[in-house]
mmCIF file of C-alpha atoms and ligand atoms in Angstrom:
data_model
loop_
_atom_site.group_PDB
_atom_site.id
_atom_site.type_symbol
_atom_site.label_atom_id
_atom_site.label_comp_id
_atom_site.label_asym_id
_atom_site.label_seq_id
_atom_site.Cartn_x
_atom_site.Cartn_y
_atom_site.Cartn_z
ATOM 1 C CA MET A 1 7.226 3.388 -20.177
ATOM 2 C CA THR A 2 7.971 1.792 -16.813
ATOM 3 C CA GLY A 3 8.974 -1.830 -16.063
ATOM 4 C CA THR A 4 6.051 -3.659 -16.940
ATOM 5 C CA SER A 5 2.326 -2.782 -18.211
ATOM 6 C CA PHE A 6 1.224 -3.204 -14.610
ATOM 7 C CA ASP A 7 3.684 -0.622 -13.497
ATOM 8 C CA ASP A 8 2.217 1.708 -16.084
ATOM 9 C CA HIS A 9 -1.233 1.278 -14.837
ATOM 10 C CA GLU A 10 0.128 1.992 -11.325
ATOM 11 C CA ARG A 11 1.657 5.219 -12.413
ATOM 12 C CA GLU A 12 -1.671 6.265 -14.006
ATOM 13 C CA ARG A 13 -3.677 5.187 -11.011
ATOM 14 C CA TRP A 14 -1.684 7.344 -8.316
ATOM 15 C CA ALA A 15 -1.262 10.340 -10.766
ATOM 16 C CA GLY A 16 -2.239 13.587 -8.832
ATOM 17 C CA ARG A 17 -4.321 11.538 -6.093
ATOM 18 C CA ALA A 18 -2.271 12.248 -2.978
ATOM 19 C CA THR A 19 -5.037 14.572 -1.717
ATOM 20 C CA ALA A 20 -7.516 11.702 -2.199
ATOM 21 C CA TYR A 21 -5.052 9.641 -0.511
ATOM 22 C CA GLU A 22 -4.411 11.312 2.715
ATOM 23 C CA PRO A 23 -7.769 11.110 4.372
ATOM 24 C CA THR A 24 -8.698 7.670 3.319
ATOM 25 C CA PHE A 25 -6.266 5.011 2.587
ATOM 26 C CA ALA A 26 -3.385 6.715 3.993
ATOM 27 C CA ARG A 27 -5.192 6.399 7.659
ATOM 28 C CA LEU A 28 -5.636 2.720 6.665
ATOM 29 C CA CYS A 29 -2.143 2.047 5.690
ATOM 30 C CA ALA A 30 -0.691 4.205 8.722
ATOM 31 C CA TYR A 31 -1.329 1.150 11.151
ATOM 32 C CA PRO A 32 1.571 -1.219 10.779
ATOM 33 C CA ALA A 33 4.193 1.751 10.667
ATOM 34 C CA ARG A 34 5.565 1.361 14.236
ATOM 35 C CA ALA A 35 6.105 -2.319 13.595
ATOM 36 C CA LEU A 36 7.409 -1.845 10.447
ATOM 37 C CA LEU A 37 10.088 0.398 11.365
ATOM 38 C CA ASP A 38 10.792 -2.164 14.595
ATOM 39 C CA ALA A 39 11.141 -4.958 12.253
ATOM 40 C CA ALA A 40 13.858 -3.098 10.308
ATOM 41 C CA GLY A 41 15.624 -1.856 13.264
ATOM 42 C CA ALA A 42 14.890 2.042 12.428
ATOM 43 C CA GLY A 43 15.628 4.153 15.464
ATOM 44 C CA ALA A 44 17.743 7.098 16.297
ATOM 45 C CA GLY A 45 20.780 7.702 14.250
ATOM 46 C CA VAL A 46 19.695 5.032 11.577
ATOM 47 C CA ARG A 47 19.845 5.929 7.831
ATOM 48 C CA VAL A 48 16.563 4.828 6.680
ATOM 49 C CA LEU A 49 15.177 4.433 3.122
ATOM 50 C CA ASP A 50 11.336 4.452 2.836
ATOM 51 C CA VAL A 51 10.401 3.557 -0.582
ATOM 52 C CA GLY A 52 6.709 4.345 -1.839
ATOM 53 C CA THR A 53 6.429 6.882 1.117
ATOM 54 C CA GLY A 54 3.196 8.080 -0.080
ATOM 55 C CA THR A 55 2.025 11.053 2.150
ATOM 56 C CA GLY A 56 5.154 10.432 4.183
ATOM 57 C CA THR A 57 3.512 8.647 7.115
ATOM 58 C CA VAL A 58 6.395 5.954 7.882
ATOM 59 C CA ALA A 59 9.097 8.568 6.843
ATOM 60 C CA ALA A 60 7.670 10.941 9.486
ATOM 61 C CA LEU A 61 7.498 8.490 12.123
ATOM 62 C CA ALA A 62 11.300 7.302 11.499
ATOM 63 C CA ALA A 63 12.206 11.179 11.590
ATOM 64 C CA GLY A 64 10.549 11.545 14.935
ATOM 65 C CA ARG A 65 12.523 8.507 16.150
ATOM 66 C CA GLY A 66 15.775 10.356 14.942
ATOM 67 C CA ALA A 67 16.557 8.473 12.191
ATOM 68 C CA ALA A 68 18.033 10.041 8.798
ATOM 69 C CA VAL A 69 15.491 9.654 6.490
ATOM 70 C CA VAL A 70 15.316 9.387 2.502
ATOM 71 C CA ALA A 71 11.886 9.040 1.255
ATOM 72 C CA LEU A 72 11.310 8.119 -2.298
ATOM 73 C CA ASP A 73 8.197 7.910 -4.616
ATOM 74 C CA ALA A 74 7.140 7.268 -8.011
ATOM 75 C CA GLU A 75 4.316 10.045 -7.875
ATOM 76 C CA PRO A 76 5.057 13.825 -7.590
ATOM 77 C CA SER A 77 1.728 14.466 -5.896
ATOM 78 C CA MET A 78 2.875 12.013 -3.037
ATOM 79 C CA LEU A 79 6.307 13.618 -2.857
ATOM 80 C CA ALA A 80 4.747 17.093 -2.483
ATOM 81 C CA ALA A 81 2.753 15.837 0.512
ATOM 82 C CA ALA A 82 5.667 13.986 2.010
ATOM 83 C CA ARG A 83 7.602 16.990 1.902
ATOM 84 C CA ARG A 84 5.209 18.924 3.869
ATOM 85 C CA ALA A 85 4.750 16.218 6.313
ATOM 86 C CA VAL A 86 8.644 15.713 6.722
ATOM 87 C CA PRO A 87 10.617 18.588 5.856
ATOM 88 C CA GLU A 88 13.629 17.128 7.308
ATOM 89 C CA ALA A 89 13.798 14.092 5.157
ATOM 90 C CA ARG A 90 15.531 13.980 1.787
ATOM 91 C CA LEU A 91 12.746 13.386 -0.887
ATOM 92 C CA VAL A 92 13.574 11.422 -4.182
ATOM 93 C CA GLY A 93 11.257 10.867 -7.236
ATOM 94 C CA ALA A 94 11.834 7.290 -8.419
ATOM 95 C CA ALA A 95 10.330 4.085 -9.149
ATOM 96 C CA LEU A 96 11.124 0.421 -7.855
ATOM 97 C CA PRO A 97 13.193 -1.421 -8.908
ATOM 98 C CA HIS A 98 15.478 1.421 -10.184
ATOM 99 C CA LEU A 99 16.559 3.311 -7.112
ATOM 100 C CA PRO A 100 18.837 6.339 -7.462
ATOM 101 C CA VAL A 101 20.585 5.504 -4.287
ATOM 102 C CA GLY A 102 24.052 4.134 -3.643
ATOM 103 C CA THR A 103 24.581 0.678 -2.716
ATOM 104 C CA GLY A 104 24.942 -0.335 0.660
ATOM 105 C CA THR A 105 24.473 3.331 1.877
ATOM 106 C CA VAL A 106 21.554 2.799 4.145
ATOM 107 C CA ASP A 107 21.033 0.912 7.389
ATOM 108 C CA ALA A 108 17.209 0.189 6.864
ATOM 109 C CA ALA A 109 15.040 0.016 3.848
ATOM 110 C CA VAL A 110 11.196 -0.206 4.203
ATOM 111 C CA ALA A 111 8.280 -0.425 1.770
ATOM 112 C CA ASN A 112 4.814 0.058 3.464
ATOM 113 C CA PHE A 113 2.054 -1.582 1.201
ATOM 114 C CA VAL A 114 4.458 -0.778 -1.829
ATOM 115 C CA LEU A 115 5.116 -4.360 -3.245
ATOM 116 C CA ASN A 116 1.311 -4.780 -4.013
ATOM 117 C CA HIS A 117 1.691 -2.097 -6.617
ATOM 118 C CA VAL A 118 4.793 -3.425 -8.614
ATOM 119 C CA GLY A 119 4.570 -5.431 -11.702
ATOM 120 C CA ASP A 120 8.118 -7.426 -10.618
ATOM 121 C CA PRO A 121 7.962 -7.765 -7.041
ATOM 122 C CA ALA A 122 11.389 -9.792 -6.820
ATOM 123 C CA ALA A 123 13.060 -7.159 -8.751
ATOM 124 C CA ALA A 124 11.687 -4.614 -6.342
ATOM 125 C CA VAL A 125 12.900 -6.540 -3.220
ATOM 126 C CA ALA A 126 16.268 -6.960 -5.100
ATOM 127 C CA GLY A 127 15.960 -3.115 -5.676
ATOM 128 C CA LEU A 128 15.622 -2.364 -1.766
ATOM 129 C CA ARG A 129 18.347 -5.014 -0.911
ATOM 130 C CA ARG A 130 21.014 -3.323 -2.940
ATOM 131 C CA THR A 131 20.581 -0.046 -0.999
ATOM 132 C CA VAL A 132 21.048 -1.807 2.599
ATOM 133 C CA ARG A 133 24.814 -2.255 3.966
ATOM 134 C CA PRO A 134 25.711 -5.766 5.112
ATOM 135 C CA GLY A 135 24.194 -6.099 8.676
ATOM 136 C CA GLY A 136 21.150 -3.847 8.004
ATOM 137 C CA ARG A 137 17.510 -5.011 7.496
ATOM 138 C CA ILE A 138 14.585 -4.473 4.877
ATOM 139 C CA ALA A 139 11.071 -4.561 6.138
ATOM 140 C CA VAL A 140 7.945 -4.773 3.863
ATOM 141 C CA THR A 141 3.963 -5.113 4.301
ATOM 142 C CA VAL A 142 1.416 -6.235 1.986
ATOM 143 C CA TRP A 143 -2.108 -6.989 1.997
ATOM 144 C CA PRO A 144 -2.996 -10.854 2.333
ATOM 145 C CA SER A 145 -5.025 -13.030 0.455
ATOM 146 C CA PRO A 146 -7.817 -14.360 1.012
ATOM 147 C CA HIS A 147 -9.009 -10.854 1.614
ATOM 148 C CA PRO A 148 -9.959 -9.561 5.288
ATOM 149 C CA PRO A 149 -13.307 -8.250 5.859
ATOM 150 C CA LEU A 150 -12.366 -4.519 5.053
ATOM 151 C CA GLN A 151 -11.065 -5.627 1.608
ATOM 152 C CA ARG A 152 -13.830 -8.274 0.929
ATOM 153 C CA LEU A 153 -16.323 -5.236 1.209
ATOM 154 C CA TRP A 154 -14.956 -3.776 -2.249
ATOM 155 C CA GLY A 155 -15.277 -7.069 -3.732
ATOM 156 C CA GLU A 156 -18.920 -7.610 -2.551
ATOM 157 C CA VAL A 157 -19.760 -3.855 -3.488
ATOM 158 C CA PHE A 158 -18.308 -4.502 -7.011
ATOM 159 C CA ALA A 159 -19.399 -8.207 -7.382
ATOM 160 C CA GLU A 160 -21.716 -7.535 -10.193
ATOM 161 C CA VAL A 161 -19.793 -4.882 -12.513
ATOM 162 C CA ASP A 162 -18.381 -5.558 -15.893
ATOM 163 C CA GLY A 163 -14.818 -4.046 -15.118
ATOM 164 C CA GLY A 164 -13.289 -5.072 -18.507
ATOM 165 C CA GLU A 165 -9.774 -6.301 -18.625
ATOM 166 C CA LEU A 166 -8.106 -5.337 -15.074
ATOM 167 C CA PRO A 167 -4.263 -4.768 -14.706
ATOM 168 C CA ARG A 168 -2.573 -7.746 -13.055
ATOM 169 C CA VAL A 169 0.826 -8.907 -12.237
ATOM 170 C CA ALA A 170 2.140 -11.512 -14.703
ATOM 171 C CA ALA A 171 1.676 -15.001 -12.958
ATOM 172 C CA GLU A 172 5.110 -15.942 -13.494
ATOM 173 C CA ARG A 173 6.302 -13.007 -11.335
ATOM 174 C CA ASN A 174 3.767 -12.802 -8.636
ATOM 175 C CA PHE A 175 3.902 -14.431 -5.134
ATOM 176 C CA LEU A 176 1.503 -15.764 -2.709
ATOM 177 C CA ARG A 177 0.061 -12.940 -0.615
ATOM 178 C CA THR A 178 0.358 -15.310 2.403
ATOM 179 C CA GLU A 179 3.165 -15.647 5.249
ATOM 180 C CA GLU A 180 4.709 -18.451 3.162
ATOM 181 C CA GLY A 181 4.541 -16.608 -0.178
ATOM 182 C CA LEU A 182 6.230 -13.297 1.271
ATOM 183 C CA THR A 183 8.753 -15.222 3.164
ATOM 184 C CA ASP A 184 9.880 -17.160 0.096
ATOM 185 C CA LEU A 185 10.014 -13.834 -1.849
ATOM 186 C CA LEU A 186 12.459 -12.262 0.525
ATOM 187 C CA VAL A 187 14.306 -15.742 0.819
ATOM 188 C CA ARG A 188 14.682 -15.830 -2.734
ATOM 189 C CA ALA A 189 16.178 -12.329 -2.816
ATOM 190 C CA GLY A 190 18.904 -13.655 -0.414
ATOM 191 C CA LEU A 191 17.713 -12.091 2.744
ATOM 192 C CA ALA A 192 18.593 -14.026 5.827
ATOM 193 C CA ASP A 193 16.860 -14.436 9.151
ATOM 194 C CA VAL A 194 13.409 -13.581 7.537
ATOM 195 C CA ARG A 195 10.590 -13.393 9.670
ATOM 196 C CA CYS A 196 6.867 -12.712 8.655
ATOM 197 C CA ARG A 197 3.801 -12.443 10.690
ATOM 198 C CA THR A 198 0.128 -11.090 10.318
ATOM 199 C CA LEU A 199 -1.072 -8.018 12.009
ATOM 200 C CA THR A 200 -4.600 -7.187 12.516
ATOM 201 C CA TRP A 201 -6.623 -4.458 13.350
ATOM 202 C CA THR A 202 -9.963 -2.693 12.941
ATOM 203 C CA HIS A 203 -10.077 0.313 10.519
ATOM 204 C CA ARG A 204 -12.463 3.026 11.596
ATOM 205 C CA ALA A 205 -13.875 5.670 8.980
ATOM 206 C CA ASP A 206 -16.726 7.714 8.427
ATOM 207 C CA PRO A 207 -18.642 5.843 5.725
ATOM 208 C CA ASP A 208 -19.137 9.167 3.273
ATOM 209 C CA GLU A 209 -15.115 9.832 3.564
ATOM 210 C CA TRP A 210 -14.398 6.116 3.196
ATOM 211 C CA TRP A 211 -16.348 6.158 -0.241
ATOM 212 C CA THR A 212 -14.415 9.218 -1.616
ATOM 213 C CA GLY A 213 -11.338 6.830 -1.901
ATOM 214 C CA PRO A 214 -12.844 4.908 -4.898
ATOM 215 C CA ALA A 215 -14.843 8.053 -5.967
ATOM 216 C CA SER A 216 -11.373 9.847 -6.687
ATOM 217 C CA GLY A 217 -10.155 6.865 -8.490
ATOM 218 C CA LEU A 218 -8.026 5.212 -5.951
ATOM 219 C CA GLY A 219 -7.057 1.733 -6.047
ATOM 220 C CA MET A 220 -8.850 -1.306 -7.990
ATOM 221 C CA PRO A 221 -12.267 -0.054 -6.612
ATOM 222 C CA GLY A 222 -11.503 3.423 -8.031
ATOM 223 C CA LEU A 223 -10.596 1.853 -11.481
ATOM 224 C CA LEU A 224 -13.745 -0.018 -11.739
ATOM 225 C CA LEU A 225 -15.893 2.973 -10.499
ATOM 226 C CA GLN A 226 -14.396 5.129 -12.980
ATOM 227 C CA ARG A 227 -15.399 2.687 -15.933
ATOM 228 C CA GLN A 228 -18.985 2.722 -15.050
ATOM 229 C CA PRO A 229 -21.726 5.360 -16.251
ATOM 230 C CA PRO A 230 -22.944 7.822 -13.622
ATOM 231 C CA ALA A 231 -26.029 6.077 -12.908
ATOM 232 C CA THR A 232 -24.089 2.669 -12.215
ATOM 233 C CA ARG A 233 -21.677 4.843 -10.127
ATOM 234 C CA GLU A 234 -24.579 6.177 -8.142
ATOM 235 C CA ALA A 235 -26.122 2.606 -7.726
ATOM 236 C CA LEU A 236 -22.864 1.401 -6.414
ATOM 237 C CA ARG A 237 -22.428 4.006 -3.921
ATOM 238 C CA ARG A 238 -25.990 3.192 -2.513
ATOM 239 C CA ARG A 239 -24.872 -0.630 -2.411
ATOM 240 C CA TYR A 240 -21.954 0.226 -0.645
ATOM 241 C CA LEU A 241 -23.854 2.240 1.955
ATOM 242 C CA GLU A 242 -26.131 -0.879 2.327
ATOM 243 C CA LEU A 243 -23.558 -3.486 2.448
ATOM 244 C CA SER A 244 -21.372 -1.503 4.840
ATOM 245 C CA ALA A 245 -24.337 -0.939 7.378
ATOM 246 C CA ARG A 246 -23.263 -3.942 9.197
ATOM 247 C CA TYR A 247 -20.072 -2.666 10.267
ATOM 248 C CA ARG A 248 -21.389 0.693 11.598
ATOM 249 C CA ASP A 249 -20.562 1.475 15.300
ATOM 250 C CA ALA A 250 -23.111 3.188 17.589
ATOM 251 C CA ASP A 251 -21.160 6.292 16.806
ATOM 252 C CA GLY A 252 -22.253 5.842 13.168
ATOM 253 C CA LEU A 253 -18.443 5.084 11.860
ATOM 254 C CA LEU A 254 -17.234 2.127 10.102
ATOM 255 C CA ALA A 255 -15.435 -0.624 12.290
ATOM 256 C CA LEU A 256 -13.676 -2.627 9.284
ATOM 257 C CA PRO A 257 -11.456 -5.476 10.424
ATOM 258 C CA THR A 258 -8.631 -5.843 8.165
ATOM 259 C CA ALA A 259 -5.078 -7.433 8.383
ATOM 260 C CA ALA A 260 -1.424 -7.064 6.766
ATOM 261 C CA LEU A 261 1.458 -9.264 6.324
ATOM 262 C CA LEU A 262 4.825 -7.896 7.980
ATOM 263 C CA ALA A 263 7.947 -9.458 6.780
ATOM 264 C CA SER A 264 11.746 -8.542 7.211
ATOM 265 C CA GLY A 265 15.030 -9.857 6.495
ATOM 266 C CA GLY A 266 18.748 -9.222 6.932
ATOM 267 C CA VAL A 267 21.241 -8.355 4.311
ATOM 268 C CA SER A 268 24.441 -10.331 4.841
HETATM 269 C C1 SAM B 301 -0.662 2.342 -0.765
HETATM 270 S S1 SAM B 301 0.630 3.666 -1.125
HETATM 271 C C2 SAM B 301 1.620 3.506 0.464
HETATM 272 C C3 SAM B 301 2.251 4.965 0.765
HETATM 273 C C4 SAM B 301 2.990 4.854 2.166
HETATM 274 N N1 SAM B 301 3.999 3.746 2.383
HETATM 275 C C5 SAM B 301 1.858 4.652 3.267
HETATM 276 O O1 SAM B 301 2.170 3.940 4.014
HETATM 277 O O2 SAM B 301 1.013 5.384 3.326
HETATM 278 C C6 SAM B 301 1.599 3.305 -2.422
HETATM 279 C C7 SAM B 301 2.761 4.161 -2.559
HETATM 280 O O3 SAM B 301 3.780 3.436 -3.499
HETATM 281 C C8 SAM B 301 3.979 4.272 -4.641
HETATM 282 N N2 SAM B 301 4.482 3.307 -5.500
HETATM 283 C C9 SAM B 301 3.652 2.702 -6.433
HETATM 284 N N3 SAM B 301 4.535 1.871 -7.311
HETATM 285 C C10 SAM B 301 5.807 2.292 -6.796
HETATM 286 C C11 SAM B 301 7.193 2.113 -7.370
HETATM 287 N N4 SAM B 301 7.435 1.100 -8.439
HETATM 288 N N5 SAM B 301 8.235 2.880 -7.040
HETATM 289 C C12 SAM B 301 8.088 3.514 -5.914
HETATM 290 N N6 SAM B 301 6.912 3.985 -5.566
HETATM 291 C C13 SAM B 301 5.747 3.428 -5.969
HETATM 292 C C14 SAM B 301 2.657 5.117 -4.920
HETATM 293 O O4 SAM B 301 2.717 6.355 -5.624
HETATM 294 C C15 SAM B 301 2.213 5.213 -3.611
HETATM 295 O O5 SAM B 301 2.648 6.526 -3.021
#
């Protein structure tokens, strides 16, 4: 058991899926990495904690800047991939909000698209905050709502599907996925000088490869797909190819507009 039933669902969803994540959603999540590290002040000689490191994109970038990196993830297959990507980092298996890292022992803590995968976001921010020394910073990203076109595409593909009961963060623990909502989450955690902005970009992906994310069970589209019989899955794949055609470039790749909320705050 983890903290909430939503966290239990997340453990199950990510289990053994690093290989599927790396060529698909990891490439999407890589875009804000530089801005995230900048917002946390993560440069040379800085002790950086990368929570929910996944396949190690942010950790590798931080190490490349000369930071001393501790990278943590709840999923063993992710840690194995991160170990290959960033052999110089210290890799730790653990789940937010309980981080086996000393209080105030790092200068910066970052979590790239992780707060959208926890059942108690306020406790997760408090867990990050505890690890950072006074004067240090925390920086996080989450997907916004309303959804940008890339995320909306999945909604359109699965609109007619009966997915049964879906895992959700309890309403009393949830926060608005807007600049105001994320700012409020960080302010309520006692962080100072909180800043939040929206990053926008266009993600390019091969249409067949992009589909392998859900087809491998990744994310909510993956869960919805897994719950369907084979004939429905094939119909959904065809629907995806049809609906995504409007995003195809002349070179045949998808060019999917998307956005992320990036917020940071200081520990006093
Ligand atoms: C969307 S991926 C982001 C990975 C990475 N930060 C990146 O930029 O590619 C979310 C990651 O968070 C991890 N994760 C989910 N819940 C977690 C928790 N409670 N504590 C630590 N890691 C968690 C997952 O195993 C997964 O590797």
